[in-house]
CSV table of C-alpha atoms in Angstrom, one decimal:
chain,number,residue,atom,x,y,z
A,102,UNK,CA,17.1,-40.0,48.2
A,103,UNK,CA,17.9,-43.0,46.7
A,104,UNK,CA,16.6,-46.2,47.8
A,105,UNK,CA,18.9,-49.8,47.2
A,106,UNK,CA,16.3,-51.7,45.6
A,107,UNK,CA,17.4,-54.5,47.8
A,108,UNK,CA,16.7,-52.8,51.3
A,109,UNK,CA,13.0,-51.9,49.5
A,110,UNK,CA,12.4,-55.3,48.6
A,111,UNK,CA,13.0,-55.9,52.0
A,112,UNK,CA,10.7,-53.6,53.7
A,113,UNK,CA,7.7,-54.2,51.3
A,114,UNK,CA,7.8,-57.4,52.2
A,115,UNK,CA,7.7,-56.7,55.6
A,116,UNK,CA,4.4,-54.4,55.6
A,117,UNK,CA,2.9,-57.5,53.2
A,118,UNK,CA,3.5,-59.1,56.1
A,119,UNK,CA,2.0,-56.6,58.6
A,120,UNK,CA,-1.7,-55.8,59.9
A,121,UNK,CA,-4.7,-55.7,57.6
A,122,UNK,CA,-6.6,-53.0,56.5
A,123,UNK,CA,-6.9,-50.2,58.1
A,124,UNK,CA,-10.1,-50.4,60.8
A,125,UNK,CA,-12.5,-47.5,59.7
A,126,UNK,CA,-15.1,-46.2,62.0
A,127,UNK,CA,-18.6,-48.1,61.6
A,128,UNK,CA,-20.1,-44.8,60.0
A,129,UNK,CA,-17.7,-44.8,57.3
A,130,UNK,CA,-18.2,-48.5,56.4
A,131,UNK,CA,-20.9,-48.0,55.2
A,132,UNK,CA,-22.4,-51.4,56.8
A,133,UNK,CA,-26.5,-50.7,56.3
A,134,UNK,CA,-25.7,-50.6,52.7
A,135,UNK,CA,-26.9,-54.1,51.5
A,136,UNK,CA,-24.1,-56.0,49.5
A,137,UNK,CA,-24.4,-59.4,47.8
A,138,UNK,CA,-21.0,-60.7,47.4
A,139,UNK,CA,-19.8,-63.4,45.0
A,140,UNK,CA,-15.9,-64.0,44.9
A,141,UNK,CA,-14.6,-64.7,41.2
A,142,UNK,CA,-11.2,-65.4,39.3
A,143,UNK,CA,-10.7,-63.2,36.2
A,144,UNK,CA,-7.7,-64.8,34.0
A,145,UNK,CA,-5.1,-61.9,32.6
A,146,UNK,CA,-1.5,-62.2,30.6
A,147,UNK,CA,0.1,-62.4,34.4
A,148,UNK,CA,-1.5,-65.3,35.9
A,149,UNK,CA,-5.1,-65.3,37.8
A,150,UNK,CA,-6.7,-63.0,40.4
A,151,UNK,CA,-9.1,-63.0,42.6
A,152,UNK,CA,-11.6,-60.7,43.1
A,153,UNK,CA,-15.0,-59.9,44.9
A,154,UNK,CA,-18.3,-58.9,42.6
A,155,UNK,CA,-20.7,-56.9,44.4
A,156,UNK,CA,-24.1,-57.3,42.4
A,157,UNK,CA,-26.0,-53.9,41.9
A,158,UNK,CA,-29.7,-54.3,43.9
A,159,UNK,CA,-31.3,-55.0,39.9
A,160,UNK,CA,-29.2,-56.4,37.7
A,161,UNK,CA,-31.3,-56.6,34.6
A,162,UNK,CA,-28.7,-54.8,31.7
A,163,UNK,CA,-26.7,-53.2,34.7
A,164,UNK,CA,-23.2,-52.4,33.8
A,165,UNK,CA,-19.7,-53.0,35.5
A,166,UNK,CA,-17.2,-50.9,37.3
A,167,UNK,CA,-13.7,-52.0,38.0
A,168,UNK,CA,-12.2,-51.3,41.3
A,169,UNK,CA,-8.7,-51.2,42.0
A,170,UNK,CA,-7.3,-50.6,45.5
A,171,UNK,CA,-4.6,-48.8,46.7
A,172,UNK,CA,-1.6,-49.6,48.8
A,173,UNK,CA,2.0,-48.0,47.6
A,174,UNK,CA,1.7,-50.6,44.5
A,175,UNK,CA,3.5,-52.7,47.0
A,176,UNK,CA,0.3,-53.7,50.2
A,177,UNK,CA,-2.6,-55.6,48.8
A,178,UNK,CA,-5.9,-55.3,51.1
A,179,UNK,CA,-8.3,-55.1,48.4
A,180,UNK,CA,-11.2,-55.6,51.6
A,181,UNK,CA,-10.7,-51.8,52.3
A,182,UNK,CA,-12.4,-50.9,49.7
A,183,UNK,CA,-15.6,-52.8,51.1
A,184,UNK,CA,-17.3,-49.4,51.6
A,185,UNK,CA,-17.0,-48.0,48.3
A,186,UNK,CA,-17.8,-51.2,46.2
A,187,UNK,CA,-21.2,-51.8,48.3
A,188,UNK,CA,-21.9,-48.0,48.3
A,189,UNK,CA,-21.1,-47.8,43.9
A,190,UNK,CA,-23.2,-51.3,43.4
A,191,UNK,CA,-26.1,-50.2,45.6
A,192,UNK,CA,-26.2,-46.5,44.3
A,193,UNK,CA,-25.1,-46.5,40.6
A,194,UNK,CA,-27.3,-49.7,40.0
A,195,UNK,CA,-24.1,-51.3,38.6
A,196,UNK,CA,-21.9,-54.5,38.7
A,197,UNK,CA,-18.2,-53.4,40.8
A,198,UNK,CA,-15.8,-55.9,40.5
A,199,UNK,CA,-13.1,-55.3,43.8
A,200,UNK,CA,-9.6,-56.4,42.4
A,201,UNK,CA,-6.9,-58.2,44.0
A,202,UNK,CA,-4.1,-57.4,41.4
A,203,UNK,CA,-0.7,-58.4,42.1
A,204,UNK,CA,1.4,-56.1,43.4
A,205,UNK,CA,5.2,-55.1,43.5
A,206,UNK,CA,8.1,-56.4,44.0
A,207,UNK,CA,6.2,-59.6,42.9
A,208,UNK,CA,5.0,-58.2,40.0
A,209,UNK,CA,6.8,-55.0,39.3
A,210,UNK,CA,5.8,-51.9,36.5
A,211,UNK,CA,4.4,-52.2,33.4
A,212,UNK,CA,3.0,-55.9,34.9
A,213,UNK,CA,-0.1,-54.5,37.4
A,214,UNK,CA,-0.5,-51.7,34.6
A,215,UNK,CA,-1.1,-54.6,32.3
A,216,UNK,CA,-3.1,-56.3,34.3
A,217,UNK,CA,-6.0,-53.5,35.5
A,218,UNK,CA,-6.3,-53.5,31.6
A,219,UNK,CA,-6.6,-57.1,31.0
A,220,UNK,CA,-9.3,-57.1,33.7
A,221,UNK,CA,-11.2,-54.7,31.8
A,222,UNK,CA,-11.0,-56.7,28.1
A,223,UNK,CA,-12.2,-59.5,30.3
A,224,UNK,CA,-15.1,-57.7,32.1
A,225,UNK,CA,-16.3,-56.1,29.3
A,226,UNK,CA,-16.7,-59.4,27.3
A,227,UNK,CA,-20.1,-60.2,25.6
A,228,UNK,CA,-20.6,-63.4,27.8
A,229,UNK,CA,-20.4,-61.9,31.4
A,230,UNK,CA,-22.9,-61.9,33.9
A,231,UNK,CA,-23.4,-58.2,33.2
A,232,UNK,CA,-23.8,-55.7,30.1
A,233,UNK,CA,-20.0,-55.8,29.3
A,234,UNK,CA,-20.7,-52.5,27.0
A,235,UNK,CA,-21.4,-50.4,30.0
A,236,UNK,CA,-18.1,-50.1,31.7
A,237,UNK,CA,-16.0,-47.6,33.8
A,238,UNK,CA,-12.9,-48.7,35.9
A,239,UNK,CA,-11.6,-46.6,38.8
A,240,UNK,CA,-9.1,-46.6,42.3
A,241,UNK,CA,-7.7,-45.2,44.9
A,242,UNK,CA,-4.1,-43.8,45.1
A,243,UNK,CA,-1.8,-46.8,43.8
A,244,UNK,CA,-5.5,-47.9,42.3
A,245,UNK,CA,-6.1,-44.9,40.8
A,246,UNK,CA,-2.9,-44.9,38.5
A,247,UNK,CA,-3.8,-48.7,37.5
A,248,UNK,CA,-6.7,-47.1,36.3
A,249,UNK,CA,-5.5,-44.7,34.4
A,250,UNK,CA,-3.3,-46.4,33.0
A,251,UNK,CA,-5.6,-49.0,32.2
A,252,UNK,CA,-7.8,-46.7,30.4
A,253,UNK,CA,-4.7,-44.8,28.4
A,254,UNK,CA,-3.6,-48.8,27.3
A,255,UNK,CA,-7.3,-48.6,26.1
A,256,UNK,CA,-6.8,-45.4,24.6
A,257,UNK,CA,-4.1,-46.7,22.8
A,258,UNK,CA,-6.0,-50.1,21.6
A,259,UNK,CA,-8.8,-48.2,20.8
A,260,UNK,CA,-11.0,-51.3,23.2
A,261,UNK,CA,-12.2,-51.6,25.5
A,262,UNK,CA,-14.8,-48.9,25.4
A,263,UNK,CA,-14.6,-47.4,29.2
A,264,UNK,CA,-17.2,-45.0,29.6
A,265,UNK,CA,-15.6,-43.3,32.8
A,266,UNK,CA,-12.4,-43.6,34.4
A,267,UNK,CA,-12.6,-42.7,38.5
A,268,UNK,CA,-9.0,-41.4,39.5
A,269,UNK,CA,-9.1,-41.1,43.7
A,270,UNK,CA,-6.4,-39.3,44.9
A,271,UNK,CA,-4.0,-40.9,42.3
A,272,UNK,CA,-0.5,-41.1,42.1
A,273,UNK,CA,0.1,-40.1,38.5
A,274,UNK,CA,3.0,-38.6,38.4
A,275,UNK,CA,6.4,-41.0,39.4
A,276,UNK,CA,9.0,-38.6,37.2
A,277,UNK,CA,9.1,-36.6,40.1
A,278,UNK,CA,10.7,-37.8,43.8
A,279,UNK,CA,8.0,-38.7,46.1
A,280,UNK,CA,10.7,-35.8,48.7
A,281,UNK,CA,10.3,-33.2,45.6
A,282,UNK,CA,6.4,-33.4,46.2
A,283,UNK,CA,6.4,-32.2,49.9
A,284,UNK,CA,5.5,-28.8,50.4
A,285,UNK,CA,4.0,-26.9,53.5
A,286,UNK,CA,0.4,-27.8,54.4
A,287,UNK,CA,1.3,-31.4,52.8
A,288,UNK,CA,1.2,-34.7,54.6
A,289,UNK,CA,5.0,-36.5,55.7
A,290,UNK,CA,3.8,-40.1,55.1
A,291,UNK,CA,4.4,-40.2,51.3
A,292,UNK,CA,7.7,-38.0,51.2
A,293,UNK,CA,9.5,-40.5,54.0
A,294,UNK,CA,7.4,-44.2,52.2
A,295,UNK,CA,7.2,-42.8,48.7
A,296,UNK,CA,11.2,-43.7,48.0
A,297,UNK,CA,10.4,-47.1,49.0
A,298,UNK,CA,7.2,-47.8,47.0
A,299,UNK,CA,8.4,-46.5,43.9
A,300,UNK,CA,12.0,-48.0,43.8
A,301,UNK,CA,10.0,-51.3,45.0
A,302,UNK,CA,7.7,-51.0,41.7
A,303,UNK,CA,9.6,-49.2,39.6
A,304,UNK,CA,13.4,-49.4,40.3
A,305,UNK,CA,14.7,-48.3,37.2
A,306,UNK,CA,14.4,-44.8,37.2
A,307,UNK,CA,14.7,-44.2,33.4
A,308,UNK,CA,11.4,-45.9,33.5
A,309,UNK,CA,9.5,-43.6,35.5
A,310,UNK,CA,8.5,-41.3,32.8
A,311,UNK,CA,6.8,-43.8,30.5
A,312,UNK,CA,2.7,-43.0,29.9
A,313,UNK,CA,1.4,-45.8,32.2
A,314,UNK,CA,3.0,-44.4,34.7
A,315,UNK,CA,3.3,-41.2,34.6
A,316,UNK,CA,0.9,-39.6,32.6
A,317,UNK,CA,0.8,-36.1,34.9
A,318,UNK,CA,5.1,-35.7,34.4
A,319,UNK,CA,6.1,-33.7,31.4
A,320,UNK,CA,7.4,-35.8,29.3
A,321,UNK,CA,3.9,-36.9,28.1
A,322,UNK,CA,2.4,-34.5,26.0
A,323,UNK,CA,0.4,-36.7,23.3
A,324,UNK,CA,-3.0,-35.0,23.1
A,325,UNK,CA,-5.5,-37.7,25.0
A,326,UNK,CA,-9.0,-36.3,23.3
A,327,UNK,CA,-11.0,-39.5,23.0
A,328,UNK,CA,-9.8,-41.2,25.9
A,329,UNK,CA,-12.7,-42.3,28.8
A,330,UNK,CA,-14.2,-39.1,29.9
A,331,UNK,CA,-12.3,-38.5,34.2
A,332,UNK,CA,-13.6,-37.2,37.5
A,333,UNK,CA,-10.4,-36.5,39.4
A,334,UNK,CA,-10.6,-36.3,43.2
A,335,UNK,CA,-7.7,-34.4,44.6
A,336,UNK,CA,-7.0,-33.9,48.6
A,337,UNK,CA,-5.7,-30.3,49.8
A,338,UNK,CA,-3.3,-32.3,52.3
A,339,UNK,CA,-1.7,-35.0,49.7
A,340,UNK,CA,1.6,-34.5,48.8
A,341,UNK,CA,0.1,-36.3,45.5
A,342,UNK,CA,-2.9,-33.3,44.7
A,343,UNK,CA,-0.4,-30.9,42.3
A,344,UNK,CA,-0.1,-33.7,39.8
A,345,UNK,CA,-3.8,-34.8,40.1
A,346,UNK,CA,-4.6,-30.8,39.2
A,347,UNK,CA,-2.2,-31.2,36.5
A,348,UNK,CA,-3.4,-34.1,35.1
A,349,UNK,CA,-7.4,-33.1,35.7
A,350,UNK,CA,-5.8,-29.5,33.6
A,351,UNK,CA,-4.3,-31.8,30.6
A,352,UNK,CA,-8.1,-33.3,30.9
A,353,UNK,CA,-9.9,-30.6,30.7
A,354,UNK,CA,-7.8,-29.4,27.6
A,355,UNK,CA,-9.2,-32.4,25.6
A,356,UNK,CA,-12.8,-32.4,26.4
A,357,UNK,CA,-11.9,-35.6,28.8
A,358,UNK,CA,-12.9,-34.0,31.8
A,359,UNK,CA,-16.1,-34.9,34.3
A,360,UNK,CA,-15.0,-32.4,36.9
A,361,UNK,CA,-12.0,-32.2,39.3
A,362,UNK,CA,-12.9,-32.6,43.3
A,363,UNK,CA,-11.1,-30.7,45.4
A,364,UNK,CA,-11.6,-31.8,48.7
A,365,UNK,CA,-10.6,-28.7,51.3
A,366,UNK,CA,-8.9,-29.8,54.3
A,367,UNK,CA,-8.7,-33.5,54.0
A,368,UNK,CA,-5.3,-35.6,53.2
A,369,UNK,CA,-4.5,-39.0,51.4
A,370,UNK,CA,-6.6,-41.8,52.2
A,371,UNK,CA,-9.1,-39.8,54.3
A,372,UNK,CA,-12.2,-42.2,53.7
A,373,UNK,CA,-10.2,-44.7,55.2
A,374,UNK,CA,-8.3,-42.7,57.7
A,375,UNK,CA,-10.6,-40.9,60.0
A,376,UNK,CA,-12.4,-38.2,57.7
A,377,UNK,CA,-16.3,-38.4,59.6
A,378,UNK,CA,-19.3,-39.6,57.0
A,379,UNK,CA,-20.1,-36.1,56.4
A,380,UNK,CA,-16.7,-35.6,54.4
A,381,UNK,CA,-17.2,-39.1,52.5
A,382,UNK,CA,-20.5,-40.0,51.7
A,383,UNK,CA,-20.4,-36.9,49.7
A,384,UNK,CA,-17.8,-37.8,47.9
A,385,UNK,CA,-19.1,-41.6,47.4
A,386,UNK,CA,-22.7,-40.0,46.0
A,387,UNK,CA,-20.5,-38.0,43.4
A,388,UNK,CA,-18.7,-41.2,42.3
A,389,UNK,CA,-22.0,-43.2,42.3
A,390,UNK,CA,-23.7,-40.5,40.0
A,391,UNK,CA,-21.0,-40.2,37.3
A,392,UNK,CA,-20.6,-44.4,37.2
A,393,UNK,CA,-24.7,-44.0,37.0
A,394,UNK,CA,-24.8,-41.4,34.2
A,395,UNK,CA,-21.9,-42.7,32.3
A,396,UNK,CA,-23.4,-45.9,32.4
A,397,UNK,CA,-27.1,-45.0,32.1
A,398,UNK,CA,-27.5,-48.2,34.1
A,399,UNK,CA,-30.5,-47.1,36.3
């Protein structure tokens, strides 16, 4: 389905004015995990962006994890990632930067990818309040796509060194229309909203084969040997599961896959949309373990 750009932009702007982040059950907010936060501003080529820094329990020589929230590249609610950010900071002993990147239509592709990369470059600088040599990046949904794009830019530019990327139910192939991803047993929300999100984020359909937007697509065949090793997390009921699996397979072939964690019987955004603590907690623990081991910051 083709959505006129004017209509897609109008819907996106209305969504941006809508209610805030989804209300999560108290058991998955991890409010019992202590968090020390500071509001900071980070410069990028597309302007300064706000971020929240979560400091680790032991700050001595701790590294940094850049977190990018989801929202279809359109909706900006970094506060929805407070639970995962506080959990990673406390359990991986790492500084976490929760980034409020610019969303479309205000900033379209490749702008948000470039912002994510610029944040990584900034975070890796030697004059920060953490050890910039110990850097990891990750995100959920659209944020996972931006993390993958930033890792790809770092790979091609040979800087900064990213020790790990965490891609949680990421959008990794916009070259395939969202409607074509709908299969029996898969959720319908992204199949319905995908055409709007894709149109707003990248109006030019020819650009949707680009390596920074569709690394799991058939057009991107360059070897990724040496790219930041990845933890890929996919969900059985998510229409994005297949592209996550394709990308994990591609990374595995070049020795750049830490693990592909496939979650049964859950859907997109499970950790914010009703999954119980016994489902969410093991995933967060695995993420924290991967980040900790990659940065060796404990």
